[in-house]
């Protein structure tokens, strides 16, 4: 066939018309556009009925009410519970991230035992038998007092079961992290006498003088304090923040006072001196309740004049006087201590100096003041049955007399050996100062049992792992803490069947007790943890199980309070940093970053994603220094540098920030986790606890370290 | 009193109180969790880190101890474009109608299956709210179980951005329809970030509705495309006439000044002159 111009055009047009008219073309185009965007690896989340379940977040002592959005029974999102007395709808980023903690594939999915350098999966029976046998052996050899247990906190029935288990075994070595709550308890005991815990009625205070407390860094009950802070303006309340660095709290405060780090106690005493000198104190309260006031006034007048304090703290004398007047003239002023999140103990000198301010204005057990709350006593435990072995061993002195977790591991490296260690929701190998030495001490312990659901630094050293349920899978009562004035006990309830072969640590302990010899089993008469919880919480159970929480009305404790001012005169020695100024000219301070979880909780991938690239860049942590410090050390923004302290050194990058005092280096806490199976969070940054060491407070015996001398040089 | 946008149209918008924002990051994570935003191993290269809601840190640039900082959450501005006619910078340049302006809500949509990844919209957006999927999203095994069916996960090669949680609007509308109601209440449609914010810094609602908190907070001027009449309120890059539906409030002068770029001496002339319309 001859193709001439006419037939060529005709055929061409015909073909074009054919292609245009036939549905095949359009069908194929449609299919291909759908196909190119329907990659099988792009998940299509299954639809289903949406429901909500209420529970209580147990990731920090704040205990917020949360609701879990579920699709066909599958939890997909966490939101704040708006009718909950603590958080009233708000929720922090770590709470929302609980959804990632739940499904995290790096969770421990079954009981494990160590074999050489790896872990092998075993059954629950094998695991419990192993632990029971070993603990029975230790008991039989008369070393029951060398069994120790570390938990995240001491309140609540799960920590209660741990303490009970240890007591029945014959050990009084139960330790929780050294926090500001402990130091407040000791401070209140020294000044007022009697055991009580501190509650801060910040909601009703019109002047908050915070000595480094990160009210919006997560101090105390984080979301509650965010809410209280954000209503400050409407309530006409003033916030003054004392801190060497412009933290988020300092930035949000009405007044930021940059005192030299470690001089907070001096500043507080200076302010108190002005209040006393100008007779702005509550004389009625002081005369009625105080002891040793004249002596204190004389010491403050002599050693803590505004000029002298200005020298020590770097805060102008006029500013000290101004703050003192504003504080004393407010109707409900409150002074608070506990740096950052309050997850470190701090020194009793500092806390008592701060609390002195509350005492001289008479704002104790009043609306908008500091409350001395009696211990919460809803837990009704039957007596522990102790056999002769247990009774004898229990009378031995504890491994650390102050009950300090930092002290326990310092001692463990020395003569007092721990034979067995039980770890529940604590990560001392990461979270304690001088983490390297703590890890060495833990490695030396012959038998370590972890109840963790994630392979954290301490669990990696365990011999047996009895993995626990995660939040959303687990039942647990959450008693109030964290310095809140109104006590709310929450009930954390399972909203999903456990995803893996894990157990509630309460159940694990009950089963373990039954496998032990002697009278130990007899002290644990409950069939299950749920039954135990119901029995132990007694009268509170109905309310707890009904509405998910039990709230007390917020009323200040009555019955007057005594003040022993002479204690404040006695505790005068400041807690010094480790290191010599000539070798280490800078001061390294750990900083709580609200988006990074420190302590036993490891940050989620969500949380790490929100961290600024001025804090974490690639795998490098950035330390924050003033441009002036940078010039003196010949560094510029983003430079690689080596930071060195008496405890160790690390390579970091430099972030220049005008809002930090020259000479101070700030480093975020909570980074530098070693997690082999979690590349989203592990291996990023440096753990500041490898550069810091514990310093024992002379009064409390707790770790009072707040900083360490350091030097910084170009890498 | 329905002022513009023809009859019963809504104009959903957001007011963020920068003096209340603490920079805690709850809004960012609430958004990621609500909208199936993925994460990858290294999220510190912020240019390719997908965050529909991102919190920026501003400083006043003064030396210690006069330094101040302010955190600024930044969702999609859902611009109405010049004259508030719906010609948002991104909508105007999209060759695929993958992003469009909904006149009934004022929300700028993003339809992932239409987007073919030319990224014109990213170039056009003055607020950097749009993110390109350079890689396919991958959730660690098991974590895809937390994905919500209300928002489809995106694939490699498409642009995504904040939708003002539009699926929540649809759900509220559905509920109202079933209950035979015409209108939805203010509290029935709230974005995930608003709901999560522990400081109560974010307020969301219908800017056209005088009963809604957002309207009362900024007092949008109907004759100047919703320019705030509250002198403490401002919008980002106001002079571009993009007419954003996200307003910021701050008592602090330097923070409001940071909302736009000013020549020397220019700010002094405009700072207390918010009532004036466009020059």
PDB file of N, CA, C and O in Angstrom, chain A residues 37 41 43 45 69 74 76-77 79 91-93 100 103 105 226-227 230 248 251-252 256 595 605-606 609 611 616-618 658 661 679-680 684, chain B residues 20 22-24 26 34 38-39 41 44 46 50 62-65 67 69 71 113 115 136 140-141 145-147 150 153 155 168 195-196 198-199:
ATOM      1  N   UNK A  37       0.629   5.687  42.594  1.00  0.00           N
ATOM      2  CA  UNK A  37       0.543   6.199  43.955  1.00  0.00           C
ATOM      3  C   UNK A  37       0.001   5.175  44.937  1.00  0.00           C
ATOM      4  O   UNK A  37      -0.297   5.502  46.070  1.00  0.00           O
ATOM      5  N   UNK A  41       3.777  -0.570  49.967  1.00  0.00           N
ATOM      6  CA  UNK A  41       4.399  -0.305  51.268  1.00  0.00           C
ATOM      7  C   UNK A  41       3.863   0.972  51.920  1.00  0.00           C
ATOM      8  O   UNK A  41       4.272   1.330  52.996  1.00  0.00           O
ATOM      9  N   UNK A  43       1.126   2.249  53.961  1.00  0.00           N
ATOM     10  CA  UNK A  43       0.053   1.561  54.682  1.00  0.00           C
ATOM     11  C   UNK A  43      -1.308   2.205  54.473  1.00  0.00           C
ATOM     12  O   UNK A  43      -1.408   3.416  54.292  1.00  0.00           O
ATOM     13  N   UNK A  45      -4.439   2.443  56.672  1.00  0.00           N
ATOM     14  CA  UNK A  45      -4.951   2.086  57.993  1.00  0.00           C
ATOM     15  C   UNK A  45      -6.393   1.606  57.909  1.00  0.00           C
ATOM     16  O   UNK A  45      -7.227   2.273  57.308  1.00  0.00           O
ATOM     17  N   UNK A  69      -8.034   7.175  71.876  1.00  0.00           N
ATOM     18  CA  UNK A  69      -8.933   6.990  70.748  1.00  0.00           C
ATOM     19  C   UNK A  69      -8.614   5.654  70.109  1.00  0.00           C
ATOM     20  O   UNK A  69      -7.453   5.328  69.840  1.00  0.00           O
ATOM     21  N   UNK A  74      -8.329  -0.751  68.391  1.00  0.00           N
ATOM     22  CA  UNK A  74      -6.886  -0.552  68.195  1.00  0.00           C
ATOM     23  C   UNK A  74      -6.532   0.892  68.583  1.00  0.00           C
ATOM     24  O   UNK A  74      -6.990   1.835  67.943  1.00  0.00           O
ATOM     25  N   UNK A  76      -5.153   4.415  68.609  1.00  0.00           N
ATOM     26  CA  UNK A  76      -4.486   5.186  67.550  1.00  0.00           C
ATOM     27  C   UNK A  76      -4.032   6.572  68.005  1.00  0.00           C
ATOM     28  O   UNK A  76      -3.184   7.178  67.362  1.00  0.00           O
ATOM     29  N   UNK A  77      -4.573   7.068  69.108  1.00  0.00           N
ATOM     30  CA  UNK A  77      -4.215   8.450  69.458  1.00  0.00           C
ATOM     31  C   UNK A  77      -4.477   8.684  70.933  1.00  0.00           C
ATOM     32  O   UNK A  77      -5.424   8.120  71.487  1.00  0.00           O
ATOM     33  N   UNK A  79      -5.227  11.642  73.792  1.00  0.00           N
ATOM     34  CA  UNK A  79      -5.638  13.028  74.008  1.00  0.00           C
ATOM     35  C   UNK A  79      -5.826  13.272  75.504  1.00  0.00           C
ATOM     36  O   UNK A  79      -5.989  12.328  76.274  1.00  0.00           O
ATOM     37  N   UNK A  91      -2.293  18.038  77.429  1.00  0.00           N
ATOM     38  CA  UNK A  91      -1.486  16.819  77.508  1.00  0.00           C
ATOM     39  C   UNK A  91      -0.108  17.168  76.955  1.00  0.00           C
ATOM     40  O   UNK A  91       0.014  18.006  76.070  1.00  0.00           O
ATOM     41  N   UNK A  92       0.929  16.581  77.545  1.00  0.00           N
ATOM     42  CA  UNK A  92       2.272  16.931  77.085  1.00  0.00           C
ATOM     43  C   UNK A  92       2.689  16.018  75.946  1.00  0.00           C
ATOM     44  O   UNK A  92       2.042  15.019  75.669  1.00  0.00           O
ATOM     45  N   UNK A  93       3.766  16.376  75.269  1.00  0.00           N
ATOM     46  CA  UNK A  93       4.139  15.608  74.077  1.00  0.00           C
ATOM     47  C   UNK A  93       4.564  14.175  74.420  1.00  0.00           C
ATOM     48  O   UNK A  93       4.390  13.286  73.596  1.00  0.00           O
ATOM     49  N   UNK A 100       3.405   5.559  70.723  1.00  0.00           N
ATOM     50  CA  UNK A 100       4.607   4.995  70.104  1.00  0.00           C
ATOM     51  C   UNK A 100       5.302   4.026  71.055  1.00  0.00           C
ATOM     52  O   UNK A 100       5.844   3.015  70.613  1.00  0.00           O
ATOM     53  N   UNK A 103       3.538   0.510  70.735  1.00  0.00           N
ATOM     54  CA  UNK A 103       3.779  -0.334  69.560  1.00  0.00           C
ATOM     55  C   UNK A 103       5.260  -0.478  69.210  1.00  0.00           C
ATOM     56  O   UNK A 103       5.590  -1.103  68.209  1.00  0.00           O
ATOM     57  N   UNK A 105       8.626  -1.529  68.255  1.00  0.00           N
ATOM     58  CA  UNK A 105       9.145  -2.884  68.012  1.00  0.00           C
ATOM     59  C   UNK A 105      10.401  -3.198  68.823  1.00  0.00           C
ATOM     60  O   UNK A 105      10.782  -4.362  68.921  1.00  0.00           O
ATOM     61  N   UNK A 226       1.818  24.018  83.605  1.00  0.00           N
ATOM     62  CA  UNK A 226       1.647  24.803  82.366  1.00  0.00           C
ATOM     63  C   UNK A 226       0.364  25.616  82.468  1.00  0.00           C
ATOM     64  O   UNK A 226       0.306  26.791  82.128  1.00  0.00           O
ATOM     65  N   UNK A 227      -0.688  24.936  82.911  1.00  0.00           N
ATOM     66  CA  UNK A 227      -2.010  25.585  82.990  1.00  0.00           C
ATOM     67  C   UNK A 227      -1.986  26.726  84.000  1.00  0.00           C
ATOM     68  O   UNK A 227      -2.499  27.806  83.737  1.00  0.00           O
ATOM     69  N   UNK A 230      -0.129  29.614  82.672  1.00  0.00           N
ATOM     70  CA  UNK A 230      -0.737  30.354  81.571  1.00  0.00           C
ATOM     71  C   UNK A 230      -1.903  31.221  82.036  1.00  0.00           C
ATOM     72  O   UNK A 230      -2.276  32.169  81.351  1.00  0.00           O
ATOM     73  N   UNK A 248      12.988  28.271  79.137  1.00  0.00           N
ATOM     74  CA  UNK A 248      11.631  28.619  78.716  1.00  0.00           C
ATOM     75  C   UNK A 248      10.875  29.290  79.857  1.00  0.00           C
ATOM     76  O   UNK A 248      10.110  30.218  79.640  1.00  0.00           O
ATOM     77  N   UNK A 251      12.112  32.772  80.226  1.00  0.00           N
ATOM     78  CA  UNK A 251      11.644  33.588  79.109  1.00  0.00           C
ATOM     79  C   UNK A 251      10.183  33.979  79.301  1.00  0.00           C
ATOM     80  O   UNK A 251       9.754  35.047  78.887  1.00  0.00           O
ATOM     81  N   UNK A 252       9.423  33.113  79.931  1.00  0.00           N
ATOM     82  CA  UNK A 252       7.995  33.351  80.112  1.00  0.00           C
ATOM     83  C   UNK A 252       7.707  34.151  81.376  1.00  0.00           C
ATOM     84  O   UNK A 252       6.618  34.687  81.545  1.00  0.00           O
ATOM     85  N   UNK A 256      13.325  37.979  85.012  1.00  0.00           N
ATOM     86  CA  UNK A 256      14.360  36.942  84.993  1.00  0.00           C
ATOM     87  C   UNK A 256      15.577  37.495  85.720  1.00  0.00           C
ATOM     88  O   UNK A 256      16.079  38.568  85.373  1.00  0.00           O
ATOM     89  N   UNK A 595      11.182  18.949  75.745  1.00  0.00           N
ATOM     90  CA  UNK A 595      10.885  18.009  74.656  1.00  0.00           C
ATOM     91  C   UNK A 595      11.742  16.744  74.736  1.00  0.00           C
ATOM     92  O   UNK A 595      11.579  15.840  73.922  1.00  0.00           O
ATOM     93  N   UNK A 605      10.311   8.578  69.388  1.00  0.00           N
ATOM     94  CA  UNK A 605      10.699   9.152  68.099  1.00  0.00           C
ATOM     95  C   UNK A 605       9.992  10.486  67.823  1.00  0.00           C
ATOM     96  O   UNK A 605      10.602  11.416  67.304  1.00  0.00           O
ATOM     97  N   UNK A 606       8.728  10.594  68.207  1.00  0.00           N
ATOM     98  CA  UNK A 606       8.001  11.861  68.052  1.00  0.00           C
ATOM     99  C   UNK A 606       8.731  12.982  68.778  1.00  0.00           C
ATOM    100  O   UNK A 606       8.945  14.068  68.238  1.00  0.00           O
ATOM    101  N   UNK A 609      11.929  14.073  67.265  1.00  0.00           N
ATOM    102  CA  UNK A 609      11.707  14.831  66.038  1.00  0.00           C
ATOM    103  C   UNK A 609      11.498  16.317  66.316  1.00  0.00           C
ATOM    104  O   UNK A 609      11.823  17.158  65.491  1.00  0.00           O
ATOM    105  N   UNK A 611      12.949  18.069  68.605  1.00  0.00           N
ATOM    106  CA  UNK A 611      14.101  18.720  69.230  1.00  0.00           C
ATOM    107  C   UNK A 611      14.791  19.642  68.223  1.00  0.00           C
ATOM    108  O   UNK A 611      14.981  19.282  67.064  1.00  0.00           O
ATOM    109  N   UNK A 616      20.376  19.249  68.921  1.00  0.00           N
ATOM    110  CA  UNK A 616      20.828  17.984  68.347  1.00  0.00           C
ATOM    111  C   UNK A 616      20.933  18.168  66.845  1.00  0.00           C
ATOM    112  O   UNK A 616      19.983  18.615  66.191  1.00  0.00           O
ATOM    113  N   UNK A 617      22.105  17.885  66.298  1.00  0.00           N
ATOM    114  CA  UNK A 617      22.292  17.997  64.854  1.00  0.00           C
ATOM    115  C   UNK A 617      22.944  16.709  64.385  1.00  0.00           C
ATOM    116  O   UNK A 617      24.080  16.422  64.773  1.00  0.00           O
ATOM    117  N   UNK A 618      22.235  15.937  63.561  1.00  0.00           N
ATOM    118  CA  UNK A 618      22.756  14.621  63.206  1.00  0.00           C
ATOM    119  C   UNK A 618      22.865  13.793  64.469  1.00  0.00           C
ATOM    120  O   UNK A 618      21.906  13.650  65.209  1.00  0.00           O
ATOM    121  N   UNK A 658      22.683  34.031  73.197  1.00  0.00           N
ATOM    122  CA  UNK A 658      22.914  35.235  74.015  1.00  0.00           C
ATOM    123  C   UNK A 658      22.331  35.072  75.418  1.00  0.00           C
ATOM    124  O   UNK A 658      22.769  35.730  76.347  1.00  0.00           O
ATOM    125  N   UNK A 661      24.554  32.908  80.669  1.00  0.00           N
ATOM    126  CA  UNK A 661      25.592  33.676  81.346  1.00  0.00           C
ATOM    127  C   UNK A 661      26.966  33.294  80.798  1.00  0.00           C
ATOM    128  O   UNK A 661      27.263  32.107  80.634  1.00  0.00           O
ATOM    129  N   UNK A 679      17.003   3.038  66.285  1.00  0.00           N
ATOM    130  CA  UNK A 679      17.860   4.039  65.640  1.00  0.00           C
ATOM    131  C   UNK A 679      17.230   5.421  65.634  1.00  0.00           C
ATOM    132  O   UNK A 679      17.889   6.405  65.333  1.00  0.00           O
ATOM    133  N   UNK A 680      15.956   5.507  65.963  1.00  0.00           N
ATOM    134  CA  UNK A 680      15.276   6.799  65.952  1.00  0.00           C
ATOM    135  C   UNK A 680      15.634   7.618  67.184  1.00  0.00           C
ATOM    136  O   UNK A 680      15.509   8.832  67.182  1.00  0.00           O
ATOM    137  N   UNK A 684      22.128   9.089  69.740  1.00  0.00           N
ATOM    138  CA  UNK A 684      22.086  10.520  69.412  1.00  0.00           C
ATOM    139  C   UNK A 684      22.575  11.331  70.601  1.00  0.00           C
ATOM    140  O   UNK A 684      21.990  11.274  71.676  1.00  0.00           O
TER     141      UNK A 684
ATOM    142  N   UNK B  20       1.552  33.197  75.834  1.00  0.00           N
ATOM    143  CA  UNK B  20       1.203  31.996  76.595  1.00  0.00           C
ATOM    144  C   UNK B  20       2.007  30.785  76.139  1.00  0.00           C
ATOM    145  O   UNK B  20       2.239  29.865  76.911  1.00  0.00           O
ATOM    146  N   UNK B  22       4.608  28.153  75.544  1.00  0.00           N
ATOM    147  CA  UNK B  22       5.793  27.827  76.331  1.00  0.00           C
ATOM    148  C   UNK B  22       6.837  27.088  75.501  1.00  0.00           C
ATOM    149  O   UNK B  22       7.899  26.762  76.002  1.00  0.00           O
ATOM    150  N   UNK B  23       6.521  26.785  74.263  1.00  0.00           N
ATOM    151  CA  UNK B  23       7.458  26.049  73.427  1.00  0.00           C
ATOM    152  C   UNK B  23       7.563  24.582  73.800  1.00  0.00           C
ATOM    153  O   UNK B  23       8.557  23.936  73.512  1.00  0.00           O
ATOM    154  N   UNK B  24       6.521  24.042  74.428  1.00  0.00           N
ATOM    155  CA  UNK B  24       6.615  22.671  74.951  1.00  0.00           C
ATOM    156  C   UNK B  24       6.566  21.614  73.856  1.00  0.00           C
ATOM    157  O   UNK B  24       7.014  20.500  74.057  1.00  0.00           O
ATOM    158  N   UNK B  26       3.849  20.189  72.469  1.00  0.00           N
ATOM    159  CA  UNK B  26       2.676  19.300  72.446  1.00  0.00           C
ATOM    160  C   UNK B  26       1.912  19.415  71.132  1.00  0.00           C
ATOM    161  O   UNK B  26       1.449  18.416  70.591  1.00  0.00           O
ATOM    162  N   UNK B  34      -2.098  12.841  65.087  1.00  0.00           N
ATOM    163  CA  UNK B  34      -3.433  12.928  64.493  1.00  0.00           C
ATOM    164  C   UNK B  34      -3.386  12.677  62.991  1.00  0.00           C
ATOM    165  O   UNK B  34      -4.285  12.061  62.431  1.00  0.00           O
ATOM    166  N   UNK B  38       4.907  10.892  59.301  1.00  0.00           N
ATOM    167  CA  UNK B  38       5.924   9.878  59.596  1.00  0.00           C
ATOM    168  C   UNK B  38       7.175  10.475  60.237  1.00  0.00           C
ATOM    169  O   UNK B  38       7.280  11.689  60.397  1.00  0.00           O
ATOM    170  N   UNK B  39       8.100   9.632  60.608  1.00  0.00           N
ATOM    171  CA  UNK B  39       9.381  10.085  61.151  1.00  0.00           C
ATOM    172  C   UNK B  39      10.468   9.213  60.574  1.00  0.00           C
ATOM    173  O   UNK B  39      10.212   8.107  60.122  1.00  0.00           O
ATOM    174  N   UNK B  41      15.028   8.323  60.581  1.00  0.00           N
ATOM    175  CA  UNK B  41      16.139   8.174  61.521  1.00  0.00           C
ATOM    176  C   UNK B  41      16.731   9.526  61.939  1.00  0.00           C
ATOM    177  O   UNK B  41      16.931   9.782  63.110  1.00  0.00           O
ATOM    178  N   UNK B  44      17.046  15.865  62.136  1.00  0.00           N
ATOM    179  CA  UNK B  44      17.674  17.135  62.500  1.00  0.00           C
ATOM    180  C   UNK B  44      17.981  17.999  61.277  1.00  0.00           C
ATOM    181  O   UNK B  44      18.384  19.139  61.428  1.00  0.00           O
ATOM    182  N   UNK B  46      16.279  20.043  59.310  1.00  0.00           N
ATOM    183  CA  UNK B  46      14.918  20.552  59.477  1.00  0.00           C
ATOM    184  C   UNK B  46      14.236  20.875  58.152  1.00  0.00           C
ATOM    185  O   UNK B  46      13.025  20.945  58.089  1.00  0.00           O
ATOM    186  N   UNK B  50       9.355  16.650  58.163  1.00  0.00           N
ATOM    187  CA  UNK B  50       7.956  17.027  57.932  1.00  0.00           C
ATOM    188  C   UNK B  50       7.252  17.322  59.246  1.00  0.00           C
ATOM    189  O   UNK B  50       7.053  16.434  60.078  1.00  0.00           O
ATOM    190  N   UNK B  62      19.155  40.676  71.653  1.00  0.00           N
ATOM    191  CA  UNK B  62      19.932  41.509  72.574  1.00  0.00           C
ATOM    192  C   UNK B  62      20.893  40.640  73.388  1.00  0.00           C
ATOM    193  O   UNK B  62      20.623  39.472  73.639  1.00  0.00           O
ATOM    194  N   UNK B  63      22.026  41.248  73.818  1.00  0.00           N
ATOM    195  CA  UNK B  63      23.002  40.450  74.581  1.00  0.00           C
ATOM    196  C   UNK B  63      22.517  40.145  75.994  1.00  0.00           C
ATOM    197  O   UNK B  63      21.595  40.783  76.498  1.00  0.00           O
ATOM    198  N   UNK B  64      23.173  39.178  76.626  1.00  0.00           N
ATOM    199  CA  UNK B  64      22.907  38.783  78.009  1.00  0.00           C
ATOM    200  C   UNK B  64      23.028  40.000  78.910  1.00  0.00           C
ATOM    201  O   UNK B  64      23.964  40.762  78.767  1.00  0.00           O
ATOM    202  N   UNK B  65      22.204  40.243  79.902  1.00  0.00           N
ATOM    203  CA  UNK B  65      20.999  39.476  80.228  1.00  0.00           C
ATOM    204  C   UNK B  65      19.705  40.139  79.714  1.00  0.00           C
ATOM    205  O   UNK B  65      18.664  39.925  80.293  1.00  0.00           O
ATOM    206  N   UNK B  67      18.445  39.483  76.899  1.00  0.00           N
ATOM    207  CA  UNK B  67      17.899  38.577  75.890  1.00  0.00           C
ATOM    208  C   UNK B  67      16.468  38.170  76.234  1.00  0.00           C
ATOM    209  O   UNK B  67      16.133  37.987  77.402  1.00  0.00           O
ATOM    210  N   UNK B  69      13.273  35.472  74.598  1.00  0.00           N
ATOM    211  CA  UNK B  69      12.895  34.540  73.546  1.00  0.00           C
ATOM    212  C   UNK B  69      11.381  34.386  73.497  1.00  0.00           C
ATOM    213  O   UNK B  69      10.682  34.670  74.464  1.00  0.00           O
ATOM    214  N   UNK B  71       8.437  31.676  71.582  1.00  0.00           N
ATOM    215  CA  UNK B  71       8.187  30.526  70.712  1.00  0.00           C
ATOM    216  C   UNK B  71       6.993  30.829  69.820  1.00  0.00           C
ATOM    217  O   UNK B  71       6.004  31.411  70.282  1.00  0.00           O
ATOM    218  N   UNK B 113      -3.369  12.482  46.066  1.00  0.00           N
ATOM    219  CA  UNK B 113      -3.384  11.645  44.858  1.00  0.00           C
ATOM    220  C   UNK B 113      -3.404  12.488  43.584  1.00  0.00           C
ATOM    221  O   UNK B 113      -3.170  11.965  42.503  1.00  0.00           O
ATOM    222  N   UNK B 115      -1.528  15.367  43.471  1.00  0.00           N
ATOM    223  CA  UNK B 115      -0.234  16.043  43.457  1.00  0.00           C
ATOM    224  C   UNK B 115       0.780  15.192  42.704  1.00  0.00           C
ATOM    225  O   UNK B 115       0.886  13.996  42.939  1.00  0.00           O
ATOM    226  N   UNK B 136       9.539   7.479  50.717  1.00  0.00           N
ATOM    227  CA  UNK B 136       8.297   6.879  51.176  1.00  0.00           C
ATOM    228  C   UNK B 136       8.311   6.837  52.682  1.00  0.00           C
ATOM    229  O   UNK B 136       9.357   6.601  53.295  1.00  0.00           O
ATOM    230  N   UNK B 140       8.295   1.772  61.707  1.00  0.00           N
ATOM    231  CA  UNK B 140       8.909   0.533  62.202  1.00  0.00           C
ATOM    232  C   UNK B 140       7.820  -0.533  62.367  1.00  0.00           C
ATOM    233  O   UNK B 140       6.674  -0.187  62.678  1.00  0.00           O
ATOM    234  N   UNK B 141       8.179  -1.765  62.167  1.00  0.00           N
ATOM    235  CA  UNK B 141       7.210  -2.849  62.182  1.00  0.00           C
ATOM    236  C   UNK B 141       6.346  -2.812  63.442  1.00  0.00           C
ATOM    237  O   UNK B 141       6.871  -2.771  64.552  1.00  0.00           O
ATOM    238  N   UNK B 145       0.355   0.247  63.310  1.00  0.00           N
ATOM    239  CA  UNK B 145      -0.917  -0.019  63.996  1.00  0.00           C
ATOM    240  C   UNK B 145      -1.519   1.213  64.644  1.00  0.00           C
ATOM    241  O   UNK B 145      -2.684   1.205  65.005  1.00  0.00           O
ATOM    242  N   UNK B 146      -0.699   2.254  64.866  1.00  0.00           N
ATOM    243  CA  UNK B 146      -1.294   3.441  65.481  1.00  0.00           C
ATOM    244  C   UNK B 146      -1.807   4.429  64.442  1.00  0.00           C
ATOM    245  O   UNK B 146      -2.297   5.503  64.784  1.00  0.00           O
ATOM    246  N   UNK B 147      -1.668   4.085  63.161  1.00  0.00           N
ATOM    247  CA  UNK B 147      -2.107   5.028  62.126  1.00  0.00           C
ATOM    248  C   UNK B 147      -3.626   5.161  62.131  1.00  0.00           C
ATOM    249  O   UNK B 147      -4.362   4.189  62.308  1.00  0.00           O
ATOM    250  N   UNK B 150      -8.480   8.131  59.438  1.00  0.00           N
ATOM    251  CA  UNK B 150      -9.112   9.381  59.040  1.00  0.00           C
ATOM    252  C   UNK B 150      -8.247  10.228  58.106  1.00  0.00           C
ATOM    253  O   UNK B 150      -8.737  11.133  57.451  1.00  0.00           O
ATOM    254  N   UNK B 153      -2.055   8.098  54.798  1.00  0.00           N
ATOM    255  CA  UNK B 153      -0.610   8.300  54.790  1.00  0.00           C
ATOM    256  C   UNK B 153      -0.164   8.697  53.381  1.00  0.00           C
ATOM    257  O   UNK B 153      -0.724   8.212  52.391  1.00  0.00           O
ATOM    258  N   UNK B 155       2.552   9.355  50.134  1.00  0.00           N
ATOM    259  CA  UNK B 155       3.564   8.544  49.486  1.00  0.00           C
ATOM    260  C   UNK B 155       4.698   9.441  48.990  1.00  0.00           C
ATOM    261  O   UNK B 155       4.571  10.670  48.980  1.00  0.00           O
ATOM    262  N   UNK B 168     -11.654  16.330  60.897  1.00  0.00           N
ATOM    263  CA  UNK B 168     -12.452  16.564  62.098  1.00  0.00           C
ATOM    264  C   UNK B 168     -13.667  17.421  61.750  1.00  0.00           C
ATOM    265  O   UNK B 168     -14.732  17.262  62.363  1.00  0.00           O
ATOM    266  N   UNK B 195      -6.549  21.364  70.779  1.00  0.00           N
ATOM    267  CA  UNK B 195      -7.017  20.497  71.850  1.00  0.00           C
ATOM    268  C   UNK B 195      -5.882  20.106  72.796  1.00  0.00           C
ATOM    269  O   UNK B 195      -6.077  20.031  73.997  1.00  0.00           O
ATOM    270  N   UNK B 196      -4.690  19.880  72.243  1.00  0.00           N
ATOM    271  CA  UNK B 196      -3.595  19.366  73.067  1.00  0.00           C
ATOM    272  C   UNK B 196      -2.887  20.454  73.868  1.00  0.00           C
ATOM    273  O   UNK B 196      -2.356  20.173  74.929  1.00  0.00           O
ATOM    274  N   UNK B 198      -1.251  22.523  76.293  1.00  0.00           N
ATOM    275  CA  UNK B 198      -1.457  22.562  77.744  1.00  0.00           C
ATOM    276  C   UNK B 198      -1.532  23.987  78.276  1.00  0.00           C
ATOM    277  O   UNK B 198      -2.034  24.210  79.362  1.00  0.00           O
ATOM    278  N   UNK B 199      -1.028  24.956  77.505  1.00  0.00           N
ATOM    279  CA  UNK B 199      -1.027  26.334  77.987  1.00  0.00           C
ATOM    280  C   UNK B 199      -2.268  27.082  77.526  1.00  0.00           C
ATOM    281  O   UNK B 199      -2.467  28.230  77.894  1.00  0.00           O
TER     282      UNK B 199
END
